[in-house]
GROMACS .gro file of C-alpha atoms in nm:
model
  274
    1MET     CA    1  -0.241  -0.438   1.098
    2TRP     CA    2  -0.441  -0.247   0.848
    3GLU     CA    3  -0.258   0.078   0.909
    4GLU     CA    4   0.048  -0.097   0.758
    5LYS     CA    5  -0.133  -0.176   0.442
    6ILE     CA    6  -0.135   0.183   0.286
    7GLY     CA    7   0.039   0.269  -0.022
    8LEU     CA    8   0.070   0.599  -0.218
    9GLN     CA    9   0.026   0.622  -0.598
   10LEU     CA   10   0.342   0.827  -0.686
   11TYR     CA   11   0.160   1.008  -0.975
   12SER     CA   12   0.011   1.209  -0.684
   13VAL     CA   13   0.347   1.361  -0.619
   14ARG     CA   14   0.498   1.346  -0.962
   15ASP     CA   15   0.661   1.687  -0.971
   16ASP     CA   16   0.839   1.593  -0.639
   17MET     CA   17   0.934   1.268  -0.776
   18GLN     CA   18   1.073   1.418  -1.097
   19SER     CA   19   1.300   1.660  -0.898
   20ASP     CA   20   1.410   1.438  -0.614
   21PHE     CA   21   1.311   1.066  -0.656
   22ALA     CA   22   1.496   0.937  -0.346
   23GLY     CA   23   1.417   1.220  -0.115
   24THR     CA   24   1.038   1.209  -0.206
   25LEU     CA   25   1.036   0.836  -0.139
   26LYS     CA   26   1.170   0.907   0.218
   27LYS     CA   27   0.908   1.179   0.276
   28VAL     CA   28   0.644   0.942   0.169
   29LYS     CA   29   0.772   0.688   0.427
   30GLU     CA   30   0.794   0.943   0.695
   31MET     CA   31   0.425   1.041   0.653
   32GLY     CA   32   0.331   0.688   0.739
   33TYR     CA   33   0.303   0.508   0.410
   34THR     CA   34   0.448   0.165   0.383
   35ALA     CA   35   0.427   0.096   0.010
   36VAL     CA   36   0.436   0.284  -0.318
   37GLU     CA   37   0.280   0.239  -0.665
   38PHE     CA   38   0.492   0.379  -0.948
   39ALA     CA   39   0.380   0.584  -1.243
   40GLY     CA   40   0.709   0.598  -1.424
   41LEU     CA   41   1.078   0.551  -1.314
   42TYR     CA   42   1.193   0.903  -1.413
   43GLY     CA   43   1.495   0.769  -1.589
   44HIS     CA   44   1.616   0.547  -1.315
   45SER     CA   45   1.708   0.177  -1.374
   46PRO     CA   46   1.500  -0.095  -1.206
   47GLN     CA   47   1.798  -0.165  -0.978
   48GLU     CA   48   1.830   0.197  -0.868
   49VAL     CA   49   1.462   0.213  -0.790
   50LYS     CA   50   1.482  -0.108  -0.586
   51GLU     CA   51   1.775   0.028  -0.388
   52MET     CA   52   1.608   0.363  -0.327
   53CYS     CA   53   1.280   0.195  -0.199
   54ALA     CA   54   1.496  -0.030   0.026
   55GLU     CA   55   1.686   0.268   0.153
   56ALA     CA   56   1.345   0.458   0.233
   57GLY     CA   57   1.203   0.143   0.390
   58LEU     CA   58   0.908   0.120   0.144
   59ILE     CA   59   0.761  -0.177  -0.032
   60PRO     CA   60   0.766  -0.132  -0.414
   61LEU     CA   61   0.411  -0.274  -0.438
   62SER     CA   62   0.280  -0.202  -0.779
   63ALA     CA   63   0.319  -0.005  -1.102
   64HIS     CA   64   0.096   0.174  -1.348
   65VAL     CA   65   0.232   0.126  -1.701
   66PRO     CA   66   0.073   0.245  -2.026
   67PHE     CA   67  -0.129  -0.029  -2.217
   68VAL     CA   68   0.062   0.041  -2.538
   69GLU     CA   69   0.400   0.012  -2.367
   70MET     CA   70   0.311  -0.302  -2.216
   71MET     CA   71   0.170  -0.450  -2.543
   72ALA     CA   72   0.502  -0.345  -2.717
   73ASP     CA   73   0.709  -0.578  -2.487
   74PRO     CA   74   0.493  -0.771  -2.236
   75GLU     CA   75   0.779  -0.987  -2.113
   76GLY     CA   76   1.030  -0.704  -2.094
   77VAL     CA   77   0.802  -0.469  -1.905
   78VAL     CA   78   0.699  -0.742  -1.659
   79LYS     CA   79   1.066  -0.832  -1.586
   80CYS     CA   80   1.156  -0.469  -1.527
   81TYR     CA   81   0.906  -0.442  -1.254
   82LYS     CA   82   0.976  -0.781  -1.118
   83GLN     CA   83   1.338  -0.667  -1.079
   84ILE     CA   84   1.215  -0.371  -0.869
   85GLY     CA   85   1.019  -0.617  -0.656
   86CYS     CA   86   0.660  -0.523  -0.761
   87GLN     CA   87   0.385  -0.765  -0.691
   88TYR     CA   88   0.131  -0.596  -0.932
   89ILE     CA   89   0.141  -0.434  -1.267
   90VAL     CA   90  -0.154  -0.222  -1.376
   91ILE     CA   91  -0.312  -0.105  -1.689
   92PRO     CA   92  -0.388   0.250  -1.575
   93TYR     CA   93  -0.568   0.440  -1.846
   94LEU     CA   94  -0.700   0.395  -2.199
   95THR     CA   95  -0.650   0.662  -2.474
   96GLU     CA   96  -0.969   0.732  -2.668
   97GLU     CA   97  -0.906   0.485  -2.953
   98TYR     CA   98  -0.891   0.196  -2.697
   99ARG     CA   99  -1.194   0.290  -2.486
  100PRO     CA  100  -1.529   0.105  -2.498
  101GLY     CA  101  -1.717   0.187  -2.813
  102ALA     CA  102  -1.395   0.262  -3.002
  103GLU     CA  103  -1.246   0.043  -3.271
  104LYS     CA  104  -0.959  -0.086  -3.051
  105PHE     CA  105  -1.143  -0.186  -2.717
  106ASP     CA  106  -1.130  -0.547  -2.824
  107GLU     CA  107  -0.750  -0.514  -2.841
  108VAL     CA  108  -0.758  -0.425  -2.474
  109ILE     CA  109  -0.927  -0.743  -2.395
  110ARG     CA  110  -0.686  -0.948  -2.599
  111GLY     CA  111  -0.399  -0.754  -2.476
  112ALA     CA  112  -0.492  -0.810  -2.112
  113ARG     CA  113  -0.483  -1.182  -2.168
  114VAL     CA  114  -0.131  -1.146  -2.321
  115ILE     CA  115   0.004  -0.915  -2.048
  116GLY     CA  116  -0.160  -1.123  -1.780
  117GLU     CA  117  -0.003  -1.433  -1.888
  118ALA     CA  118   0.336  -1.274  -1.911
  119ALA     CA  119   0.288  -1.137  -1.551
  120ALA     CA  120   0.161  -1.485  -1.423
  121LYS     CA  121   0.470  -1.650  -1.558
  122GLU     CA  122   0.689  -1.427  -1.346
  123GLY     CA  123   0.475  -1.461  -1.035
  124MET     CA  124   0.315  -1.112  -1.064
  125VAL     CA  125  -0.055  -1.015  -1.112
  126LEU     CA  126  -0.200  -0.786  -1.381
  127GLN     CA  127  -0.464  -0.541  -1.268
  128TYR     CA  128  -0.692  -0.292  -1.454
  129HIS     CA  129  -0.747   0.065  -1.305
  130ASN     CA  130  -1.077   0.207  -1.413
  131HIS     CA  131  -1.190   0.563  -1.477
  132ASP     CA  132  -1.559   0.655  -1.555
  133PHE     CA  133  -1.554   0.581  -1.932
  134GLU     CA  134  -1.549   0.202  -1.868
  135PHE     CA  135  -1.909   0.248  -1.749
  136THR     CA  136  -2.022   0.271  -2.102
  137LYS     CA  137  -2.256  -0.024  -2.183
  138ILE     CA  138  -2.193  -0.290  -2.434
  139ASN     CA  139  -2.493  -0.501  -2.511
  140GLY     CA  140  -2.644  -0.395  -2.180
  141GLU     CA  141  -2.337  -0.458  -1.970
  142TYR     CA  142  -2.076  -0.214  -1.840
  143ALA     CA  143  -1.754  -0.234  -2.053
  144LEU     CA  144  -1.565  -0.285  -1.724
  145ASP     CA  145  -1.773  -0.583  -1.636
  146VAL     CA  146  -1.732  -0.727  -1.995
  147LEU     CA  147  -1.356  -0.689  -1.958
  148TYR     CA  148  -1.349  -0.885  -1.630
  149LYS     CA  149  -1.588  -1.149  -1.772
  150GLU     CA  150  -1.390  -1.205  -2.093
  151VAL     CA  151  -1.043  -1.224  -1.916
  152ASP     CA  152  -0.975  -1.519  -1.675
  153PRO     CA  153  -0.928  -1.393  -1.308
  154LYS     CA  154  -0.585  -1.573  -1.296
  155PHE     CA  155  -0.463  -1.335  -1.571
  156LEU     CA  156  -0.658  -1.015  -1.462
  157GLN     CA  157  -0.760  -0.879  -1.124
  158THR     CA  158  -0.929  -0.558  -1.048
  159GLN     CA  159  -0.796  -0.237  -0.908
  160ILE     CA  160  -1.117  -0.041  -0.870
  161ASP     CA  161  -1.066   0.337  -0.848
  162THR     CA  162  -1.350   0.411  -0.609
  163CYS     CA  163  -1.367   0.793  -0.700
  164TRP     CA  164  -1.438   0.716  -1.064
  165VAL     CA  165  -1.697   0.449  -0.980
  166ASN     CA  166  -1.881   0.714  -0.793
  167VAL     CA  167  -1.842   0.979  -1.072
  168ALA     CA  168  -1.986   0.720  -1.310
  169GLY     CA  169  -2.299   0.712  -1.099
  170GLU     CA  170  -2.244   0.369  -0.913
  171ASP     CA  171  -2.192   0.301  -0.544
  172PRO     CA  172  -1.824   0.238  -0.477
  173ALA     CA  173  -1.874   0.013  -0.183
  174ALA     CA  174  -2.120  -0.202  -0.381
  175TYR     CA  175  -1.891  -0.220  -0.674
  176VAL     CA  176  -1.601  -0.335  -0.458
  177ARG     CA  177  -1.819  -0.616  -0.315
  178LYS     CA  178  -1.920  -0.710  -0.666
  179TYR     CA  179  -1.567  -0.818  -0.726
  180ALA     CA  180  -1.495  -0.983  -0.390
  181GLY     CA  181  -1.194  -1.215  -0.420
  182ARG     CA  182  -1.068  -1.047  -0.729
  183ILE     CA  183  -0.955  -0.720  -0.574
  184PRO     CA  184  -0.611  -0.729  -0.405
  185THR     CA  185  -0.558  -0.359  -0.426
  186VAL     CA  186  -0.815  -0.073  -0.403
  187HIS     CA  187  -0.760   0.292  -0.516
  188LEU     CA  188  -0.899   0.540  -0.252
  189LYS     CA  189  -0.957   0.889  -0.395
  190ASP     CA  190  -1.192   1.161  -0.267
  191PHE     CA  191  -1.351   1.447  -0.460
  192ALA     CA  192  -1.591   1.736  -0.438
  193GLY     CA  193  -1.827   1.873  -0.706
  194ALA     CA  194  -1.999   1.700  -0.986
  195LYS     CA  195  -1.884   1.540  -1.311
  196SER     CA  196  -1.781   1.789  -1.571
  197GLU     CA  197  -1.672   1.768  -1.933
  198ASN     CA  198  -1.303   1.866  -1.872
  199MET     CA  199  -1.228   1.644  -1.582
  200TYR     CA  200  -0.935   1.471  -1.756
  201ALA     CA  201  -0.742   1.795  -1.755
  202LEU     CA  202  -0.724   1.750  -1.390
  203ILE     CA  203  -0.540   1.419  -1.422
  204GLY     CA  204  -0.271   1.554  -1.651
  205ILE     CA  205  -0.445   1.451  -1.961
  206ASP     CA  206  -0.615   1.690  -2.216
  207GLU     CA  207  -0.447   1.968  -2.053
  208ASP     CA  208  -0.499   2.201  -2.357
  209LYS     CA  209  -0.871   2.193  -2.280
  210LYS     CA  210  -1.009   2.463  -2.061
  211LYS     CA  211  -1.042   2.341  -1.688
  212ASP     CA  212  -1.385   2.386  -1.538
  213THR     CA  213  -1.286   2.532  -1.218
  214GLY     CA  214  -1.507   2.463  -0.929
  215ALA     CA  215  -1.723   2.204  -1.085
  216PHE     CA  216  -1.502   1.909  -0.976
  217GLU     CA  217  -1.186   1.872  -0.781
  218PHE     CA  218  -0.986   1.593  -0.614
  219ARG     CA  219  -0.954   1.621  -0.242
  220PRO     CA  220  -0.758   1.447   0.023
  221LEU     CA  221  -0.938   1.154   0.186
  222GLY     CA  222  -1.198   1.259   0.429
  223LYS     CA  223  -1.234   1.606   0.271
  224GLY     CA  224  -1.484   1.519  -0.002
  225LEU     CA  225  -1.790   1.328  -0.093
  226GLN     CA  226  -1.667   0.971  -0.069
  227ASN     CA  227  -1.781   0.753   0.224
  228ILE     CA  228  -1.432   0.623   0.288
  229PRO     CA  229  -1.521   0.421   0.601
  230GLU     CA  230  -1.790   0.226   0.413
  231ILE     CA  231  -1.562   0.178   0.109
  232VAL     CA  232  -1.280   0.051   0.341
  233ALA     CA  233  -1.521  -0.196   0.518
  234ALA     CA  234  -1.637  -0.329   0.183
  235SER     CA  235  -1.281  -0.367   0.062
  236ILE     CA  236  -1.171  -0.565   0.368
  237GLU     CA  237  -1.485  -0.781   0.352
  238SER     CA  238  -1.405  -0.855  -0.016
  239GLY     CA  239  -1.044  -0.960   0.047
  240ALA     CA  240  -0.847  -0.662  -0.044
  241LYS     CA  241  -0.486  -0.667   0.082
  242TRP     CA  242  -0.379  -0.308   0.012
  243PHE     CA  243  -0.522   0.039   0.009
  244ILE     CA  244  -0.353   0.285  -0.233
  245VAL     CA  245  -0.415   0.668  -0.197
  246GLU     CA  246  -0.418   0.874  -0.506
  247GLN     CA  247  -0.494   1.235  -0.563
  248ASP     CA  248  -0.437   1.347  -0.913
  249GLN     CA  249  -0.427   1.712  -0.851
  250PRO     CA  250  -0.374   1.893  -0.514
  251SER     CA  251  -0.648   2.109  -0.368
  252MET     CA  252  -0.762   2.317  -0.078
  253GLY     CA  253  -0.432   2.527  -0.099
  254LEU     CA  254  -0.223   2.241  -0.012
  255SER     CA  255   0.082   2.092  -0.196
  256PRO     CA  256   0.077   1.749  -0.333
  257LEU     CA  257   0.286   1.611  -0.044
  258GLU     CA  258   0.061   1.799   0.208
  259CYS     CA  259  -0.246   1.628   0.049
  260ALA     CA  260  -0.079   1.292   0.077
  261ARG     CA  261  -0.009   1.350   0.438
  262VAL     CA  262  -0.373   1.458   0.521
  263SER     CA  263  -0.493   1.143   0.338
  264VAL     CA  264  -0.275   0.896   0.521
  265ASP     CA  265  -0.351   1.050   0.861
  266TYR     CA  266  -0.710   1.024   0.788
  267LEU     CA  267  -0.699   0.680   0.658
  268LYS     CA  268  -0.502   0.538   0.947
  269LYS     CA  269  -0.774   0.670   1.183
  270VAL     CA  270  -1.029   0.489   0.980
  271LEU     CA  271  -0.833   0.175   0.966
  272ALA     CA  272  -0.784   0.165   1.338
  273ASP     CA  273  -1.134   0.036   1.374
  274PHE     CA  274  -1.069  -0.267   1.175
   0.00000   0.00000   0.00000
């Protein structure tokens, strides 16, 4: 059952999606993924994307959409992804002015309520996808916890990125359990090395900054430091419904698609025990 609950965040294969959207979806399905999470539609209409997913045999599960884009038209963005068939819509990342400690973080809290209400009206669920900067403390509490405390669970669910929890110095499995009942999807991501100053160049952001090669790199699942079986067990115990694989940059001499294949093969072996 659980081997059928694996999705791929398509940002992992973004260059392939850009050059061949439909063909890449078919390759993702052939690898063994059953669902996908979008990171842009690459100029395609919602109806076109829905049809391409259907043709590939993939569930259009969720979508990462920039916070500013969603705030500009909450209802319109939600309806776009509802038309595709997505169940979840996700705030994926905050630019510096919206991060904890910056002047606009309060807007994120207010905005999550607005977007979450728009999603709920359409029968969808808003989630928040963390990095490590949300583990800045506000009055003694992690900003991520403040966000989840301030916004009602009916309007905001978690999408814990377990790699970034580890990078921030917390135990991913324990953090997943902290949000039991509020965690429909979990991002599984592996890595090697240690936190470095220019990590965001590795996720396609701040690429003008010099990359600190060797200090930190993303890895296919099972090839890095993460205790994936422990995280999987915690996720299932906490009520997760889906696992989403993400690898921001390929490594180990593999292409993005090859990394995605290694990850799903490994994850299926882990999930066979559940």
